[in-house]
mmCIF file of C-alpha atoms in Angstrom:
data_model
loop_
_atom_site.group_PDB
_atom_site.id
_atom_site.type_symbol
_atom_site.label_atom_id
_atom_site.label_comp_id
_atom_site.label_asym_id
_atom_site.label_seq_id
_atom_site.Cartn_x
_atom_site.Cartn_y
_atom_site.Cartn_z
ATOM 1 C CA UNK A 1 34.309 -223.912 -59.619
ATOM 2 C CA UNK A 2 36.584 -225.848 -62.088
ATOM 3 C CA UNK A 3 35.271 -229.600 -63.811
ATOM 4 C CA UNK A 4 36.786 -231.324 -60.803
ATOM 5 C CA UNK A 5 35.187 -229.211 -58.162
ATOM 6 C CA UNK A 6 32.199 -229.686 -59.640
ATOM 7 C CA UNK A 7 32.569 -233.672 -59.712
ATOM 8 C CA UNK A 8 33.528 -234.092 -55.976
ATOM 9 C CA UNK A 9 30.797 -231.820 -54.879
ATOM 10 C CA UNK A 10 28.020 -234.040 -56.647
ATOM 11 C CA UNK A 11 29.791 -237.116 -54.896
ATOM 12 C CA UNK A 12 30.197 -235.313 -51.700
ATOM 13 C CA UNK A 13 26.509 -234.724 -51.853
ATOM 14 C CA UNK A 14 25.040 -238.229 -52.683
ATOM 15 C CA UNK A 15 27.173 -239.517 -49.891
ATOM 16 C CA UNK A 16 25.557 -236.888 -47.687
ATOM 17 C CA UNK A 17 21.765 -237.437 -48.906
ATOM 18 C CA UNK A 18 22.562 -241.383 -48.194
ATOM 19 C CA UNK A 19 23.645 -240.749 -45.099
ATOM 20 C CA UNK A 20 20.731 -239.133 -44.278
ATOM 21 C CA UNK A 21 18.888 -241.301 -45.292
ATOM 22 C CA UNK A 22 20.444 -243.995 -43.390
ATOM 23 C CA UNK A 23 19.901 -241.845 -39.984
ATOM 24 C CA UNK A 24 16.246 -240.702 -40.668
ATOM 25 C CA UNK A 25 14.676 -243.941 -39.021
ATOM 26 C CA UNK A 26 15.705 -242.668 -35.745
ATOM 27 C CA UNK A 27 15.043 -239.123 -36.405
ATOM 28 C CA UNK A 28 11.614 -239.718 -37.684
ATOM 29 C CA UNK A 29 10.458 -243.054 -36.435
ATOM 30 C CA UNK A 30 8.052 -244.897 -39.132
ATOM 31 C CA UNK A 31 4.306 -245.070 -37.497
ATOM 32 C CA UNK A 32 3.204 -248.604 -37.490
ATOM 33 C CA UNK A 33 1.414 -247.763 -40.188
ATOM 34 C CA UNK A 34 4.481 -247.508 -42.071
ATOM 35 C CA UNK A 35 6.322 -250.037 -41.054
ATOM 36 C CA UNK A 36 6.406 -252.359 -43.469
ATOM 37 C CA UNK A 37 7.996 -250.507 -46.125
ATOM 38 C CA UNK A 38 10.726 -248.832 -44.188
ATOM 39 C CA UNK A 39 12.500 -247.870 -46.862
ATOM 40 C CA UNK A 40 9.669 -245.560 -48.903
ATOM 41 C CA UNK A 41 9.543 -243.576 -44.881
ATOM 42 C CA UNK A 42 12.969 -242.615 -45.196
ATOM 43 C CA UNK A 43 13.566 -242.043 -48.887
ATOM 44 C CA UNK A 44 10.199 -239.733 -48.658
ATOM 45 C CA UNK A 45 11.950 -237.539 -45.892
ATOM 46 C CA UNK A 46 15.209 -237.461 -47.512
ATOM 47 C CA UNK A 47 13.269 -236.173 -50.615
ATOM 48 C CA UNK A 48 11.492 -233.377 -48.357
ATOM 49 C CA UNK A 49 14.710 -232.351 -46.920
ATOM 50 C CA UNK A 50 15.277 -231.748 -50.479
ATOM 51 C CA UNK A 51 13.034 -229.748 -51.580
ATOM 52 C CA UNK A 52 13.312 -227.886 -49.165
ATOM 53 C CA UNK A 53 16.635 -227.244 -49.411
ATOM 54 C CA UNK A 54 16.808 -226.765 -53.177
ATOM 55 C CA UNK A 55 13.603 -224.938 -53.279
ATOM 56 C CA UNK A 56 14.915 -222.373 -50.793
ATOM 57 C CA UNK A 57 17.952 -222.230 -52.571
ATOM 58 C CA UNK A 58 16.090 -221.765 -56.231
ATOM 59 C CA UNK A 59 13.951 -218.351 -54.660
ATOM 60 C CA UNK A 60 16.544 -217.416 -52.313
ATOM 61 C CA UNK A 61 19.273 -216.837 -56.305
ATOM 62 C CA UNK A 62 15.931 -215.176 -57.843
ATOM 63 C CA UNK A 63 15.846 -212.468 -54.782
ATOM 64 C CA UNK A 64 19.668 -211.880 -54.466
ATOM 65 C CA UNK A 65 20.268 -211.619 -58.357
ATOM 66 C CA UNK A 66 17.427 -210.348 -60.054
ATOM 67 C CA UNK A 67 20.045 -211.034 -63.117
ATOM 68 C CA UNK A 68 19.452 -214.871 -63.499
ATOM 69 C CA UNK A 69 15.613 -214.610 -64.580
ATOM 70 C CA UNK A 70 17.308 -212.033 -67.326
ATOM 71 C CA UNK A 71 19.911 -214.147 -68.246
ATOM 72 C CA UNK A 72 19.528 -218.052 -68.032
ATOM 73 C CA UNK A 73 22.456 -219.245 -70.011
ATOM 74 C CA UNK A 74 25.414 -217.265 -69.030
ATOM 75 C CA UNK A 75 24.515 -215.854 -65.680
ATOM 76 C CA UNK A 76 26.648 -217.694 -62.452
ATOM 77 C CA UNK A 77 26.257 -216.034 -59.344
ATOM 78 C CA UNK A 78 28.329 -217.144 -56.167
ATOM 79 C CA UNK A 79 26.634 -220.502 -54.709
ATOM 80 C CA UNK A 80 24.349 -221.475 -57.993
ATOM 81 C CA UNK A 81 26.754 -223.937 -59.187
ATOM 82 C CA UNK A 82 26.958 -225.367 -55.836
ATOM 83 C CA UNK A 83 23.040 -225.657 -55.163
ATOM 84 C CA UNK A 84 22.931 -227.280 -59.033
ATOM 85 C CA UNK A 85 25.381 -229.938 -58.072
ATOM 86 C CA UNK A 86 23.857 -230.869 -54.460
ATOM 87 C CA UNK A 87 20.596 -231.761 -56.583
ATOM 88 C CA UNK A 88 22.126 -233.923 -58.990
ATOM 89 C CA UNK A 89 23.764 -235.499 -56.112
ATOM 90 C CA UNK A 90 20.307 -236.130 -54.282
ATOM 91 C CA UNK A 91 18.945 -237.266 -57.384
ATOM 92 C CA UNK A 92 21.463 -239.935 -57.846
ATOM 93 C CA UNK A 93 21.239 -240.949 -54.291
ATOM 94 C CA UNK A 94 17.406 -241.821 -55.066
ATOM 95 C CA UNK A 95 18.024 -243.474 -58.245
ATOM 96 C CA UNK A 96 20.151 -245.831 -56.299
ATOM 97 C CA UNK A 97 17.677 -246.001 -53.806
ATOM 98 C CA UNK A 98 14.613 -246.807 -55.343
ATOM 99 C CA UNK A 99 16.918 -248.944 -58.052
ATOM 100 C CA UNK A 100 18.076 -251.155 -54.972
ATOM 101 C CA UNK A 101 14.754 -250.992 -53.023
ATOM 102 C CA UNK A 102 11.745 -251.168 -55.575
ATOM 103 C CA UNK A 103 10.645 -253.639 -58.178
ATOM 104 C CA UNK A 104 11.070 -251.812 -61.662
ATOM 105 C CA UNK A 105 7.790 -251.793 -63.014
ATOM 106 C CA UNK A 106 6.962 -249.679 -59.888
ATOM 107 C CA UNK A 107 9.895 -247.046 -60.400
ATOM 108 C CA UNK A 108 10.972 -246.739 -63.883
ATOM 109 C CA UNK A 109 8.988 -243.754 -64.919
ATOM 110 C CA UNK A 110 10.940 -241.957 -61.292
ATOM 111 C CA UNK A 111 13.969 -243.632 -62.349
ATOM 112 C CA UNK A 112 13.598 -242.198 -65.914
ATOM 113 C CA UNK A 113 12.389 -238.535 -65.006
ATOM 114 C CA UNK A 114 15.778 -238.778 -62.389
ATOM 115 C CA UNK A 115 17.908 -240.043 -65.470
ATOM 116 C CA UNK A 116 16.366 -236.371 -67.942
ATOM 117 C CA UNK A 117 17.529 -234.317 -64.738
ATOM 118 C CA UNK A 118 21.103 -235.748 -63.750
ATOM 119 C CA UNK A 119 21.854 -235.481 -67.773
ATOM 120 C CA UNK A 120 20.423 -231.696 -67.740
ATOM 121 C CA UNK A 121 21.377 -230.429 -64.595
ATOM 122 C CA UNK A 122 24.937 -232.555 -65.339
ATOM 123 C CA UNK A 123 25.442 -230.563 -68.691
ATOM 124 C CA UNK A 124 24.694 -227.171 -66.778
ATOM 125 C CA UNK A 125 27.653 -227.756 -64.171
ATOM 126 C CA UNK A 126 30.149 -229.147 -65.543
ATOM 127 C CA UNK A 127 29.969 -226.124 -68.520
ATOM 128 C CA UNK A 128 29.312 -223.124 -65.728
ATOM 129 C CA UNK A 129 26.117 -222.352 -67.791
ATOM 130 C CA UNK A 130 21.980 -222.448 -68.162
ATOM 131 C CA UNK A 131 22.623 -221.744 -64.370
ATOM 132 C CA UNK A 132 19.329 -219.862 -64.515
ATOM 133 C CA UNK A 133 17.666 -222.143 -66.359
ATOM 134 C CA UNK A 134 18.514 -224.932 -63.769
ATOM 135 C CA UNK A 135 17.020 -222.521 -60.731
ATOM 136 C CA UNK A 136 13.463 -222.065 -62.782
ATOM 137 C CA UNK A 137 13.571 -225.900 -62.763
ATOM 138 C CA UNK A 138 14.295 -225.895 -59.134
ATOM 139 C CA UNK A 139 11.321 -223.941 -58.245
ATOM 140 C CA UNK A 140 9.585 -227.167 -59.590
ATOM 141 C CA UNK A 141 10.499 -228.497 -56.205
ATOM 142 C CA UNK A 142 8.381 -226.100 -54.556
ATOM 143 C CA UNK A 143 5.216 -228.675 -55.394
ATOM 144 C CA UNK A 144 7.748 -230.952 -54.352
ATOM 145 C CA UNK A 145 7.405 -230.356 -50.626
ATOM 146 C CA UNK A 146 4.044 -230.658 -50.670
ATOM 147 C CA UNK A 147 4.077 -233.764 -52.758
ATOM 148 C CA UNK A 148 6.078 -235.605 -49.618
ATOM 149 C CA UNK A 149 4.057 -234.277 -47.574
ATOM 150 C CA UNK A 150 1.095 -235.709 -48.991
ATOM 151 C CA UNK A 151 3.043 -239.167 -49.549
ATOM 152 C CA UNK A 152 4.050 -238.729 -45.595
ATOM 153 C CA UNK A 153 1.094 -238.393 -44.192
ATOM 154 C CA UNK A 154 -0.293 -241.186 -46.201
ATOM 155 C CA UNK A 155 1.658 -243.482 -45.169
ATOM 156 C CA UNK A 156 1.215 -242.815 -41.673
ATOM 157 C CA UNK A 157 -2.900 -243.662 -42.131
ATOM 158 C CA UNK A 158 -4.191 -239.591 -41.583
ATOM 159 C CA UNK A 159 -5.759 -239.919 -44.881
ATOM 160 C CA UNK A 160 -9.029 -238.679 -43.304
ATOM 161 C CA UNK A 161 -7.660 -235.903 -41.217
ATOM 162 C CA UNK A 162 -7.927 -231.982 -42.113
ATOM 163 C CA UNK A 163 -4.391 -231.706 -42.264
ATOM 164 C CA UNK A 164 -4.303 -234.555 -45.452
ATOM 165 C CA UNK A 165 -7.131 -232.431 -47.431
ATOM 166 C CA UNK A 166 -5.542 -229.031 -46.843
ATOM 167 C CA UNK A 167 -1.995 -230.508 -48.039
ATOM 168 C CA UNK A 168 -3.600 -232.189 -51.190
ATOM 169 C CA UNK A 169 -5.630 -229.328 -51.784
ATOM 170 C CA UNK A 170 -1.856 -226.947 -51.793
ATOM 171 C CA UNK A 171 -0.349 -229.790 -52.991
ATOM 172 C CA UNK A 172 -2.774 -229.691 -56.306
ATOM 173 C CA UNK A 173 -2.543 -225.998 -56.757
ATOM 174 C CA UNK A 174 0.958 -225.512 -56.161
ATOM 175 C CA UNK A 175 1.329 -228.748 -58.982
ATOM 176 C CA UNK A 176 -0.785 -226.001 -61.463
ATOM 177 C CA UNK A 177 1.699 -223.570 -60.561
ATOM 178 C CA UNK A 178 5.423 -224.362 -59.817
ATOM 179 C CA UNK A 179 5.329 -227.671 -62.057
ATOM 180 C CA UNK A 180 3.411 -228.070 -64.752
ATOM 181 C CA UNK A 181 3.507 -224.042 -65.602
ATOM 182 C CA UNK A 182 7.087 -223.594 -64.620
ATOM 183 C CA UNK A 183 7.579 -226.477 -67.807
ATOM 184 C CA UNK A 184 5.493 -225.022 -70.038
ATOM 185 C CA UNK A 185 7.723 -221.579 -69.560
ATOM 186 C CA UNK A 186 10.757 -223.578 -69.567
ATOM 187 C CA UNK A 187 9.741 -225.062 -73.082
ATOM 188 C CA UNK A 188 8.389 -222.023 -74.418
ATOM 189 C CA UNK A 189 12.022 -220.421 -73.174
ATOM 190 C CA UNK A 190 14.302 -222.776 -75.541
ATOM 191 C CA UNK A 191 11.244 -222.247 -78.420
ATOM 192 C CA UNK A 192 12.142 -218.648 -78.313
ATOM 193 C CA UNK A 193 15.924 -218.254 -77.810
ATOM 194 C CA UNK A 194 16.770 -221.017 -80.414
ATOM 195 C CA UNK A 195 19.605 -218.905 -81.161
ATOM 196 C CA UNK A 196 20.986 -218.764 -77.680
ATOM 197 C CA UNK A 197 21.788 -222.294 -77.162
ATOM 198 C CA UNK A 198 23.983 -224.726 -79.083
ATOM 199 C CA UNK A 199 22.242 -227.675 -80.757
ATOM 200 C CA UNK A 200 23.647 -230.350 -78.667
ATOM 201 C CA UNK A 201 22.548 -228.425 -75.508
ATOM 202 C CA UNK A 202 19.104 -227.496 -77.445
ATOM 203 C CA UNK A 203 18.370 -230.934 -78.852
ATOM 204 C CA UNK A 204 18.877 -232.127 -74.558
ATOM 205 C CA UNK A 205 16.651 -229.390 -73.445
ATOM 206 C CA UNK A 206 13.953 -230.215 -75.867
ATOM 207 C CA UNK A 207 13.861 -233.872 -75.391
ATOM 208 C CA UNK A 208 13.584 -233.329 -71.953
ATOM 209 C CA UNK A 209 10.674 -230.879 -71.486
ATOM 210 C CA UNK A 210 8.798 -233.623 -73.835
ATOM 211 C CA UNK A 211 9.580 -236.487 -72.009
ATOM 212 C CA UNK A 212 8.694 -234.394 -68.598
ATOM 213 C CA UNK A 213 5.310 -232.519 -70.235
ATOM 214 C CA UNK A 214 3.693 -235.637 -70.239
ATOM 215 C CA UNK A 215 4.779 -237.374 -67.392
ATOM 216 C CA UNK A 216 3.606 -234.452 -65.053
ATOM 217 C CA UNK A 217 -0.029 -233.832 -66.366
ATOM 218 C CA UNK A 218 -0.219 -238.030 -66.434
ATOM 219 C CA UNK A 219 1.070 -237.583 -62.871
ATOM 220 C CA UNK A 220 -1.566 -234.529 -62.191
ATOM 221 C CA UNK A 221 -4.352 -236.652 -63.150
ATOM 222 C CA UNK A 222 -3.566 -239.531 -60.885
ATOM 223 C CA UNK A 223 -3.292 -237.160 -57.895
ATOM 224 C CA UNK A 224 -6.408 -235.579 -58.467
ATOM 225 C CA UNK A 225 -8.274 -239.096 -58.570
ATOM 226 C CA UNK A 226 -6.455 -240.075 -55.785
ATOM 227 C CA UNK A 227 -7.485 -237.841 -53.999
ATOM 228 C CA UNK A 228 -10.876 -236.209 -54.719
ATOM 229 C CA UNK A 229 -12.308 -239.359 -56.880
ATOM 230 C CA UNK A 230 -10.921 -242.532 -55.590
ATOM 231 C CA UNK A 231 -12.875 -245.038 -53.027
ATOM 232 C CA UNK A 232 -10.963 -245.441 -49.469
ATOM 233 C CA UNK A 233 -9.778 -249.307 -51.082
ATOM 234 C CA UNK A 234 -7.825 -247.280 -54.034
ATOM 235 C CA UNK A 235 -6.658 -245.024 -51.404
ATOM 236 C CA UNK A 236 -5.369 -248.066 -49.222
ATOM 237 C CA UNK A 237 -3.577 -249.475 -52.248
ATOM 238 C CA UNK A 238 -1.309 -246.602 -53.317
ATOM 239 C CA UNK A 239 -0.118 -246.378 -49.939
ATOM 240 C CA UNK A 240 1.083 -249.376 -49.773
ATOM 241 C CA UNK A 241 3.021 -249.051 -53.522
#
């Protein structure tokens, strides 16, 4: 898939996730519950459709060539550009979206973790490499589905339901799992095969996994007090974010 290719599929895609997004009210009516921040419903399902999507994608590549957790840089099975550039086209679909919908002070650490993984996932499609590295980080959106969930049935008030404690329950060990540990491997990765990757590429990488570290153990914390130490008030509050 040449430069060009590459362009107009990110492009075709963020015009695809908006339009989605766009539709999703009448798909998935907001509960009254929800209806006073519209927008958060339907960018929170556009995100699940997401992860589910790129998720899928990330462990379906792993099963069907065994070769990209051997070779991260150079490997480029059929489809993995493809799945890389859909992503960064969701992701700049919700930049715009939260950009044109939420105050800044409420978004700018999303907006900035979006900004690390457009520039990343960018570099890896428009040079046909670190395909394999982009489909570890895609597993990250494994958590991901879980994390909507959570967000989707709190905004529809079933805070107190079984369904609510069993998702943030997955939704907490998955985080362990598929996000923070998947980073730690990914930085531990680059550490190790210095001499793999070009400095430019490196010095990208690098910043990256420290700006993301952080922001996802910052992010862990919150969840878990959310959730298992937080009074109903708190609870009330976040929801309506």
């Amino acid at each position: 898939m040449a430069v060009g290719a590459g362009l107009l599929l990110m492009a075709g895609s963020f015009a695809a996730f908006r339009l989605l997004n766009r539709g999703l009210e009448r798909l998935v009516p907001p509960p009254p519950s929800a209806r006073r921040n519209r927008w958060k419903w339907r960018n929170i399902w556009t995100s699940l459709a997401h992860s589910v999507l790129s998720s899928s994608g990330a462990l379906l590549g792993f099963y069907l060539y065994p070769e990209l957790h051997e070779d991260l840089v150079g490997t480029q099975p059929p489809g993995a550009r493809s799945l890389v550039a859909v992503s960064v086209g969701y992701f700049l679909e919700d930049f715009v979206d939260m950009l044109c919908n939420q105050k800044f002070h409420q978004s700018w650490e999303l907006l900035f973790h979006h900004s690390v993984v457009i520039v990343c996932f960018g570099i890896a499609v428009l040079l046909h490499q670190y395909m394999g590295f982009a489909f570890v980080a895609l597993l990250v959106e494994i958590n991901s589905i879980f994390l909507h969930l959570r967000q989707i049935l709190l905004m529809a008030d079933l805070v107190h339901t079984t369904c609510y404690r069993l998702t943030s329950i997955v939704n907490l060990g998955t985080y362990v799992v598929f996000r923070i540990t998947t980073l730690a491997w990914m930085t531990r990765w680059l550490l190790l095969n210095r001499q793999q990757v070009p400095l430019a590429a490196y010095t990208v990488g690098m910043v990256g996994m420290a700006i993301m570290m952080p922001m996802n153990i910052i992010l862990f914390y919150r969840l878990l007090r959310s959730d298992f130490f937080k009074s109903s008030r708190d609870v009330r509050r976040e929801k309506e974010k």
